[in-house]
């Protein structure tokens, strides 16, 4: 940040010097006897160069506040990611276990669905602790982690409601056990998709959190030194 501010100051100074020099040369005609290509005087081509330089510098300086804002947003996103990332390990594991349970053909479907639902509700409970402000803070991160997390919670809630209904049906004998295999294949497919999305979010947030870790440790060392 300081380096970019320094370059912005240098460019500002260069623009002022070029403009001032161009105006001075144009007014006095001091270098009018020096000719460039095709008989163009020094003052003319210096004006052209100065004009181009001024435009480039103006674009650079004008874009500085926006670049700084984007950098600040990304830095905050990485700090929040460092907090959220470790929280996702438990839901990832719970969903993976739920997927394995659906493949068990030796247990009554009602018992399997009850256990699967408990695992998925555990995952929902953890994911629901992520506040809206934290989700909003990680929006600048790539791969749309914030959107994926919101989507995952919605999908899990729909799936648990569905599994709860079928659990009652199997418990009450509405559906025969043989129907469970076809239904579990469909549920397992959905869980694989949810698990994959959640793993992507987990990896992305862990990586983003690791990027801000050196900064945090440096700040901690500075604080310790000051104390």
XYZ file of C-alpha atoms in Angstrom:
227
model
C 0.000 0.000 0.000
C 2.754 2.419 0.900
C 4.647 1.486 -2.264
C 1.638 2.238 -4.450
C 1.066 5.546 -2.684
C 4.726 6.422 -3.337
C 4.383 5.626 -7.051
C 1.210 7.698 -7.213
C 3.070 10.643 -5.712
C 5.942 10.243 -8.175
C 3.548 10.141 -11.122
C 1.741 13.235 -9.877
C 5.052 15.082 -9.643
C 6.077 13.911 -13.118
C 2.774 15.046 -14.618
C 3.145 18.490 -13.045
C 6.735 18.822 -14.269
C 5.895 17.673 -17.805
C 2.900 19.994 -18.070
C 4.836 22.938 -16.633
C 7.810 22.267 -18.903
C 5.607 21.894 -21.977
C 3.784 25.128 -21.265
C 7.082 26.950 -20.645
C 8.688 25.663 -23.841
C 5.583 26.413 -25.892
C 5.397 29.944 -24.515
C 9.058 30.848 -24.964
C 9.921 28.803 -28.042
C 13.285 28.105 -26.407
C 13.769 24.804 -28.262
C 11.936 25.747 -31.400
C 15.138 25.315 -33.446
C 15.397 21.598 -32.494
C 13.397 19.491 -34.895
C 12.164 15.965 -34.523
C 11.005 13.591 -37.271
C 9.336 15.155 -40.326
C 10.106 18.686 -39.152
C 8.071 18.526 -35.978
C 9.500 20.908 -33.387
C 10.618 19.762 -29.967
C 7.825 21.688 -28.298
C 5.217 19.884 -30.422
C 6.380 16.326 -29.817
C 7.136 17.087 -26.177
C 3.558 18.278 -25.812
C 2.322 15.047 -27.341
C 4.438 12.903 -25.020
C 3.428 14.990 -22.045
C -0.241 14.688 -22.959
C -0.044 10.903 -23.222
C 1.857 10.681 -19.946
C -0.712 12.891 -18.241
C -3.575 10.677 -19.448
C -1.852 7.484 -18.255
C -1.027 9.023 -14.887
C -4.571 10.347 -14.513
C -6.013 6.886 -15.063
C -3.571 5.402 -12.549
C -4.280 8.008 -9.893
C -8.053 7.942 -10.442
C -8.122 4.142 -10.045
C -6.121 4.138 -6.825
C -9.111 4.521 -4.419
C -10.953 1.657 -6.119
C -7.896 -0.612 -6.032
C -7.338 0.218 -2.383
C -10.980 -0.551 -1.582
C -10.761 -3.910 -3.372
C -7.545 -4.744 -1.512
C -9.122 -3.854 1.834
C -12.216 -5.959 1.064
C -10.057 -8.917 0.095
C -7.938 -8.568 3.249
C -11.073 -8.594 5.410
C -12.429 -11.574 3.460
C -9.231 -13.510 4.165
C -9.437 -12.704 7.885
C -13.033 -13.952 8.044
C -12.068 -17.011 5.980
C -9.431 -17.847 8.587
C -12.247 -18.022 11.145
C -14.801 -19.895 9.023
C -12.467 -22.367 7.298
C -11.760 -24.626 10.308
C -15.495 -24.739 11.105
C -16.240 -26.594 7.864
C -14.243 -29.717 8.714
C -17.004 -31.102 10.939
C -19.858 -30.648 8.391
C -17.703 -32.166 5.644
C -17.124 -35.239 7.812
C -20.785 -35.489 8.867
C -22.011 -35.449 5.268
C -19.391 -38.027 4.215
C -20.556 -40.364 7.017
C -24.195 -39.821 6.022
C -23.351 -40.842 2.473
C -21.709 -44.050 3.714
C -24.701 -44.887 5.918
C -27.031 -44.795 2.920
C -25.053 -47.672 1.390
C -25.656 -49.957 4.385
C -28.178 -52.612 3.325
C -28.034 -54.632 6.545
C -29.884 -52.136 8.741
C -33.564 -51.229 8.631
C -34.143 -48.168 6.379
C -35.890 -46.228 9.150
C -32.847 -46.547 11.423
C -30.490 -45.584 8.614
C -32.511 -42.509 7.691
C -32.733 -41.458 11.349
C -28.945 -41.608 11.677
C -28.382 -39.878 8.329
C -30.744 -37.111 9.370
C -28.880 -36.624 12.649
C -25.605 -36.263 10.774
C -27.057 -33.782 8.300
C -28.708 -31.747 11.049
C -25.359 -31.587 12.854
C -23.856 -30.173 9.653
C -26.699 -27.652 9.320
C -26.259 -26.566 12.940
C -22.575 -25.792 12.404
C -23.119 -24.044 9.056
C -25.974 -21.975 10.496
C -23.598 -20.422 13.031
C -21.914 -18.549 10.168
C -23.436 -15.072 10.349
C -24.802 -13.138 7.392
C -22.154 -10.472 7.956
C -19.393 -13.088 7.674
C -20.929 -14.477 4.486
C -21.078 -10.955 3.092
C -17.442 -10.374 4.060
C -16.180 -13.387 2.069
C -18.003 -12.390 -1.132
C -14.758 -10.962 -2.670
C -13.138 -14.414 -2.528
C -13.018 -16.406 -5.776
C -15.088 -19.517 -6.509
C -18.197 -17.940 -4.905
C -17.695 -19.495 -1.475
C -20.352 -17.298 0.159
C -22.993 -18.249 -2.412
C -22.081 -21.934 -2.184
C -22.395 -22.003 1.615
C -25.850 -20.415 1.516
C -26.891 -22.852 -1.190
C -25.569 -25.843 0.767
C -27.599 -24.971 3.873
C -30.770 -24.648 1.769
C -30.164 -27.996 0.050
C -29.461 -29.767 3.334
C -32.660 -28.446 4.913
C -34.744 -29.656 1.963
C -33.024 -33.042 2.060
C -33.499 -33.540 5.811
C -37.211 -32.743 5.481
C -37.471 -35.314 2.701
C -35.562 -37.952 4.654
C -37.706 -37.334 7.735
C -40.893 -38.069 5.780
C -39.482 -41.271 4.299
C -38.212 -42.373 7.690
C -41.783 -42.331 8.986
C -43.027 -44.141 5.891
C -40.492 -46.945 6.288
C -41.088 -47.128 10.045
C -44.825 -47.459 9.521
C -44.453 -49.960 6.699
C -45.835 -47.657 3.998
C -42.842 -48.510 1.794
C -41.234 -51.958 1.624
C -37.535 -52.238 2.473
C -36.773 -53.190 -1.110
C -37.707 -49.640 -2.199
C -34.940 -48.202 -0.042
C -32.159 -49.123 -2.458
C -33.573 -47.055 -5.320
C -34.365 -44.124 -3.041
C -30.974 -44.226 -1.303
C -29.203 -44.043 -4.674
C -30.977 -40.774 -5.422
C -30.226 -39.357 -1.959
C -26.601 -40.463 -2.177
C -26.241 -38.656 -5.506
C -27.547 -35.445 -3.931
C -25.259 -35.837 -0.931
C -22.227 -36.330 -3.174
C -23.011 -33.024 -4.894
C -23.443 -31.195 -1.587
C -20.299 -32.779 -0.172
C -18.316 -31.717 -3.239
C -19.515 -28.102 -2.979
C -18.715 -27.979 0.714
C -15.219 -29.367 0.163
C -14.565 -26.674 -2.454
C -15.637 -24.016 0.058
C -13.528 -25.587 2.780
C -10.379 -25.650 0.638
C -10.967 -22.112 -0.645
C -11.514 -20.650 2.833
C -8.579 -22.549 4.310
C -6.292 -21.256 1.540
C -7.601 -17.694 1.936
C -7.133 -17.888 5.695
C -3.574 -19.131 5.246
C -2.788 -16.146 3.001
C -3.557 -13.727 5.829
C -1.784 -15.808 8.492
C 1.697 -14.257 7.969
C 0.218 -10.773 8.318
C -1.522 -11.732 11.536
C 1.629 -13.261 12.991
C 3.630 -10.142 12.105
C 1.067 -7.936 13.834
C 1.225 -10.199 16.875
C 5.013 -9.944 16.968
C 4.811 -6.152 16.699
C 2.298 -6.044 19.550
C 4.516 -8.249 21.703
C 7.523 -6.070 20.919
C 5.605 -2.898 21.826
C 4.555 -4.412 25.136
